[in-house]
PDB file of C-alpha atoms in Angstrom:
ATOM      1  CA  MET A   8     -12.975  58.145  37.558  1.00  0.00           C
ATOM      2  CA  ASN A   9     -15.145  60.977  38.657  1.00  0.00           C
ATOM      3  CA  ASP A  10     -17.930  60.036  40.990  1.00  0.00           C
ATOM      4  CA  CYS A  11     -19.725  63.273  40.323  1.00  0.00           C
ATOM      5  CA  ILE A  12     -20.783  64.471  36.900  1.00  0.00           C
ATOM      6  CA  PRO A  13     -21.584  68.191  37.039  1.00  0.00           C
ATOM      7  CA  PRO A  14     -24.865  69.364  35.536  1.00  0.00           C
ATOM      8  CA  PRO A  15     -24.626  71.068  32.159  1.00  0.00           C
ATOM      9  CA  LEU A  16     -23.865  74.739  32.314  1.00  0.00           C
ATOM     10  CA  LEU A  17     -27.029  76.720  32.418  1.00  0.00           C
ATOM     11  CA  VAL A  18     -26.162  79.498  30.012  1.00  0.00           C
ATOM     12  CA  ALA A  19     -28.803  81.545  28.286  1.00  0.00           C
ATOM     13  CA  ARG A  20     -28.479  81.541  24.534  1.00  0.00           C
ATOM     14  CA  ALA A  21     -27.444  84.861  23.111  1.00  0.00           C
ATOM     15  CA  ASN A  22     -30.234  86.544  21.194  1.00  0.00           C
ATOM     16  CA  GLN A  23     -27.939  88.464  18.901  1.00  0.00           C
ATOM     17  CA  TYR A  24     -24.610  88.348  17.156  1.00  0.00           C
ATOM     18  CA  ARG A  25     -22.753  91.476  16.007  1.00  0.00           C
ATOM     19  CA  MET A  26     -19.578  91.632  13.971  1.00  0.00           C
ATOM     20  CA  ARG A  27     -17.709  94.565  12.452  1.00  0.00           C
ATOM     21  CA  LEU A  28     -15.760  93.626   9.375  1.00  0.00           C
ATOM     22  CA  THR A  29     -14.086  94.738   6.199  1.00  0.00           C
ATOM     23  CA  VAL A  30     -15.471  92.538   3.469  1.00  0.00           C
ATOM     24  CA  GLY A  31     -13.782  91.127   0.412  1.00  0.00           C
ATOM     25  CA  GLU A  32     -14.706  88.797  -2.390  1.00  0.00           C
ATOM     26  CA  HIS A  33     -14.657  85.704  -0.147  1.00  0.00           C
ATOM     27  CA  SER A  34     -16.300  87.204   2.955  1.00  0.00           C
ATOM     28  CA  ALA A  35     -19.779  85.987   2.103  1.00  0.00           C
ATOM     29  CA  ARG A  36     -18.675  82.363   2.552  1.00  0.00           C
ATOM     30  CA  HIS A  37     -17.510  83.068   6.114  1.00  0.00           C
ATOM     31  CA  VAL A  38     -20.617  85.088   6.953  1.00  0.00           C
ATOM     32  CA  ARG A  39     -22.828  82.236   5.692  1.00  0.00           C
ATOM     33  CA  ARG A  40     -21.047  79.789   8.023  1.00  0.00           C
ATOM     34  CA  ILE A  41     -21.578  82.080  10.992  1.00  0.00           C
ATOM     35  CA  VAL A  42     -25.253  82.579  10.170  1.00  0.00           C
ATOM     36  CA  ARG A  43     -25.805  78.847   9.609  1.00  0.00           C
ATOM     37  CA  SER A  44     -24.196  78.089  12.974  1.00  0.00           C
ATOM     38  CA  LEU A  45     -26.358  80.669  14.770  1.00  0.00           C
ATOM     39  CA  LEU A  46     -29.532  79.365  13.183  1.00  0.00           C
ATOM     40  CA  ARG A  47     -28.680  75.812  14.247  1.00  0.00           C
ATOM     41  CA  GLU A  48     -27.991  76.980  17.789  1.00  0.00           C
ATOM     42  CA  TRP A  49     -31.270  78.906  17.837  1.00  0.00           C
ATOM     43  CA  GLU A  50     -33.127  75.866  16.454  1.00  0.00           C
ATOM     44  CA  MET A  51     -34.084  77.754  13.278  1.00  0.00           C
ATOM     45  CA  ALA A  52     -32.127  75.698  10.761  1.00  0.00           C
ATOM     46  CA  ASP A  53     -35.174  75.664   8.458  1.00  0.00           C
ATOM     47  CA  LEU A  54     -34.455  79.331   7.712  1.00  0.00           C
ATOM     48  CA  ALA A  55     -30.822  78.741   6.712  1.00  0.00           C
ATOM     49  CA  ASP A  56     -31.236  78.652   2.924  1.00  0.00           C
ATOM     50  CA  ALA A  57     -33.165  81.921   2.733  1.00  0.00           C
ATOM     51  CA  VAL A  58     -31.031  83.718   5.320  1.00  0.00           C
ATOM     52  CA  GLU A  59     -27.765  82.587   3.758  1.00  0.00           C
ATOM     53  CA  LEU A  60     -28.832  83.707   0.271  1.00  0.00           C
ATOM     54  CA  ALA A  61     -30.072  87.076   1.482  1.00  0.00           C
ATOM     55  CA  VAL A  62     -27.045  87.836   3.663  1.00  0.00           C
ATOM     56  CA  THR A  63     -24.775  86.871   0.758  1.00  0.00           C
ATOM     57  CA  GLU A  64     -26.466  89.474  -1.418  1.00  0.00           C
ATOM     58  CA  LEU A  65     -26.173  92.193   1.237  1.00  0.00           C
ATOM     59  CA  VAL A  66     -22.480  91.466   1.802  1.00  0.00           C
ATOM     60  CA  ALA A  67     -21.892  91.403  -1.971  1.00  0.00           C
ATOM     61  CA  ASN A  68     -23.490  94.845  -2.215  1.00  0.00           C
ATOM     62  CA  VAL A  69     -21.025  96.175   0.357  1.00  0.00           C
ATOM     63  CA  VAL A  70     -18.137  94.731  -1.660  1.00  0.00           C
ATOM     64  CA  ARG A  71     -19.450  96.302  -4.880  1.00  0.00           C
ATOM     65  CA  HIS A  72     -20.778  99.654  -3.694  1.00  0.00           C
ATOM     66  CA  VAL A  73     -19.112 100.748  -0.437  1.00  0.00           C
ATOM     67  CA  PRO A  74     -15.690 102.319  -1.087  1.00  0.00           C
ATOM     68  CA  ASP A  75     -14.038 101.298   2.214  1.00  0.00           C
ATOM     69  CA  ARG A  76     -15.895  97.939   2.385  1.00  0.00           C
ATOM     70  CA  HIS A  77     -16.505  98.369   6.134  1.00  0.00           C
ATOM     71  CA  CYS A  78     -19.795  97.119   7.543  1.00  0.00           C
ATOM     72  CA  THR A  79     -21.435  95.774  10.659  1.00  0.00           C
ATOM     73  CA  LEU A  80     -23.434  92.563  10.562  1.00  0.00           C
ATOM     74  CA  LEU A  81     -26.148  92.121  13.185  1.00  0.00           C
ATOM     75  CA  VAL A  82     -28.158  88.901  13.462  1.00  0.00           C
ATOM     76  CA  LEU A  83     -31.082  89.086  15.884  1.00  0.00           C
ATOM     77  CA  ARG A  84     -33.076  86.156  17.158  1.00  0.00           C
ATOM     78  CA  GLN A  85     -36.739  87.078  17.404  1.00  0.00           C
ATOM     79  CA  ALA A  86     -39.753  85.188  18.670  1.00  0.00           C
ATOM     80  CA  ALA A  87     -41.105  84.744  15.153  1.00  0.00           C
ATOM     81  CA  GLY A  88     -37.805  84.244  13.310  1.00  0.00           C
ATOM     82  CA  VAL A  89     -34.614  86.099  12.608  1.00  0.00           C
ATOM     83  CA  ARG A  90     -33.642  89.618  11.538  1.00  0.00           C
ATOM     84  CA  VAL A  91     -30.360  90.399   9.811  1.00  0.00           C
ATOM     85  CA  GLU A  92     -28.970  93.920   9.427  1.00  0.00           C
ATOM     86  CA  VAL A  93     -25.965  95.078   7.432  1.00  0.00           C
ATOM     87  CA  THR A  94     -24.905  98.643   8.215  1.00  0.00           C
ATOM     88  CA  ASP A  95     -22.290 100.536   6.225  1.00  0.00           C
ATOM     89  CA  GLY A  96     -20.981 104.084   5.983  1.00  0.00           C
ATOM     90  CA  CYS A  97     -22.126 104.794   2.430  1.00  0.00           C
ATOM     91  CA  SER A  98     -25.161 107.084   2.299  1.00  0.00           C
ATOM     92  CA  ARG A  99     -26.153 105.998  -1.227  1.00  0.00           C
ATOM     93  CA  LEU A 100     -29.322 103.944  -0.885  1.00  0.00           C
ATOM     94  CA  PRO A 101     -29.701 100.768  -2.922  1.00  0.00           C
ATOM     95  CA  SER A 102     -32.145 100.760  -5.784  1.00  0.00           C
ATOM     96  CA  VAL A 103     -34.196  97.868  -7.000  1.00  0.00           C
ATOM     97  CA  THR A 104     -34.180  97.303 -10.735  1.00  0.00           C
ATOM     98  CA  HIS A 105     -37.411  95.569 -11.599  1.00  0.00           C
ATOM     99  CA  ALA A 106     -36.240  94.266 -14.950  1.00  0.00           C
ATOM    100  CA  PRO A 107     -32.488  94.245 -15.463  1.00  0.00           C
ATOM    101  CA  PRO A 108     -31.596  93.823 -19.118  1.00  0.00           C
ATOM    102  CA  PRO A 109     -30.865  90.268 -20.257  1.00  0.00           C
ATOM    103  CA  GLY A 110     -27.190  89.510 -19.863  1.00  0.00           C
ATOM    104  CA  ALA A 111     -26.674  92.229 -17.242  1.00  0.00           C
ATOM    105  CA  GLU A 112     -24.141  91.180 -14.596  1.00  0.00           C
ATOM    106  CA  GLY A 113     -25.853  92.991 -11.758  1.00  0.00           C
ATOM    107  CA  GLY A 114     -29.155  94.380 -10.638  1.00  0.00           C
ATOM    108  CA  ARG A 115     -30.780  91.188  -9.407  1.00  0.00           C
ATOM    109  CA  GLY A 116     -29.477  90.956  -5.825  1.00  0.00           C
ATOM    110  CA  LEU A 117     -32.273  92.791  -4.058  1.00  0.00           C
ATOM    111  CA  LEU A 118     -34.824  91.059  -6.292  1.00  0.00           C
ATOM    112  CA  LEU A 119     -33.457  87.760  -4.964  1.00  0.00           C
ATOM    113  CA  VAL A 120     -33.609  89.070  -1.402  1.00  0.00           C
ATOM    114  CA  ASP A 121     -37.228  90.129  -1.954  1.00  0.00           C
ATOM    115  CA  ALA A 122     -38.062  86.673  -3.307  1.00  0.00           C
ATOM    116  CA  VAL A 123     -36.671  84.666  -0.374  1.00  0.00           C
ATOM    117  CA  VAL A 124     -37.354  86.768   2.750  1.00  0.00           C
ATOM    118  CA  ASP A 125     -40.600  87.775   4.433  1.00  0.00           C
ATOM    119  CA  LYS A 126     -39.767  91.482   4.575  1.00  0.00           C
ATOM    120  CA  TRP A 127     -36.821  93.768   4.025  1.00  0.00           C
ATOM    121  CA  GLY A 128     -35.982  97.433   3.905  1.00  0.00           C
ATOM    122  CA  VAL A 129     -33.401 100.185   4.073  1.00  0.00           C
ATOM    123  CA  GLU A 130     -32.999 102.749   6.835  1.00  0.00           C
ATOM    124  CA  PRO A 131     -30.725 105.774   6.418  1.00  0.00           C
ATOM    125  CA  GLU A 132     -28.490 106.335   9.445  1.00  0.00           C
ATOM    126  CA  SER A 133     -28.501 109.672  11.296  1.00  0.00           C
ATOM    127  CA  SER A 134     -24.878 110.108  10.300  1.00  0.00           C
ATOM    128  CA  ASP A 135     -23.666 108.979   6.899  1.00  0.00           C
ATOM    129  CA  GLY A 136     -24.589 105.462   6.035  1.00  0.00           C
ATOM    130  CA  LYS A 137     -27.495 103.097   5.953  1.00  0.00           C
ATOM    131  CA  THR A 138     -28.777  99.814   7.301  1.00  0.00           C
ATOM    132  CA  VAL A 139     -30.191  97.232   4.919  1.00  0.00           C
ATOM    133  CA  TRP A 140     -32.201  94.628   6.812  1.00  0.00           C
ATOM    134  CA  PHE A 141     -34.391  91.605   6.249  1.00  0.00           C
ATOM    135  CA  GLU A 142     -36.508  89.254   8.322  1.00  0.00           C
ATOM    136  CA  CYS A 143     -37.285  85.587   7.825  1.00  0.00           C
ATOM    137  CA  LEU A 144     -40.127  84.112   9.829  1.00  0.00           C
ATOM    138  CA  VAL A 145     -40.328  80.569  11.128  1.00  0.00           C
ATOM    139  CA  PRO A 146     -42.957  78.680   9.075  1.00  0.00           C
TER     140      PRO A 146
END
């Protein structure tokens, strides 16, 4: 038996997580797991439902609208909550349809994002591409 139990490692929690990926139809499930795990680690599990829904929509938009399906996911821990950014190489900016026709298969994703997050936006990149981001604040 050990007579000495070492103190826990004193490691600062990372304040961000970045991942470059090529997304497919099932990528959102994996991204949700990563985000859920980060939020638990950052003691922000109360934000998980909103963040998971919003990040799912952003990843789905990459699958649907970005020809090469390459993107970078950035999750940032902030004092007041969390910020998530999805950057891709497609310069076409997303548009929000305020009233998609009944029965339409698309056009509601960013409306859902708007409904569950505190703020969101789109920033064109200096080169081709854009970053779609959102923030969820701790209640």
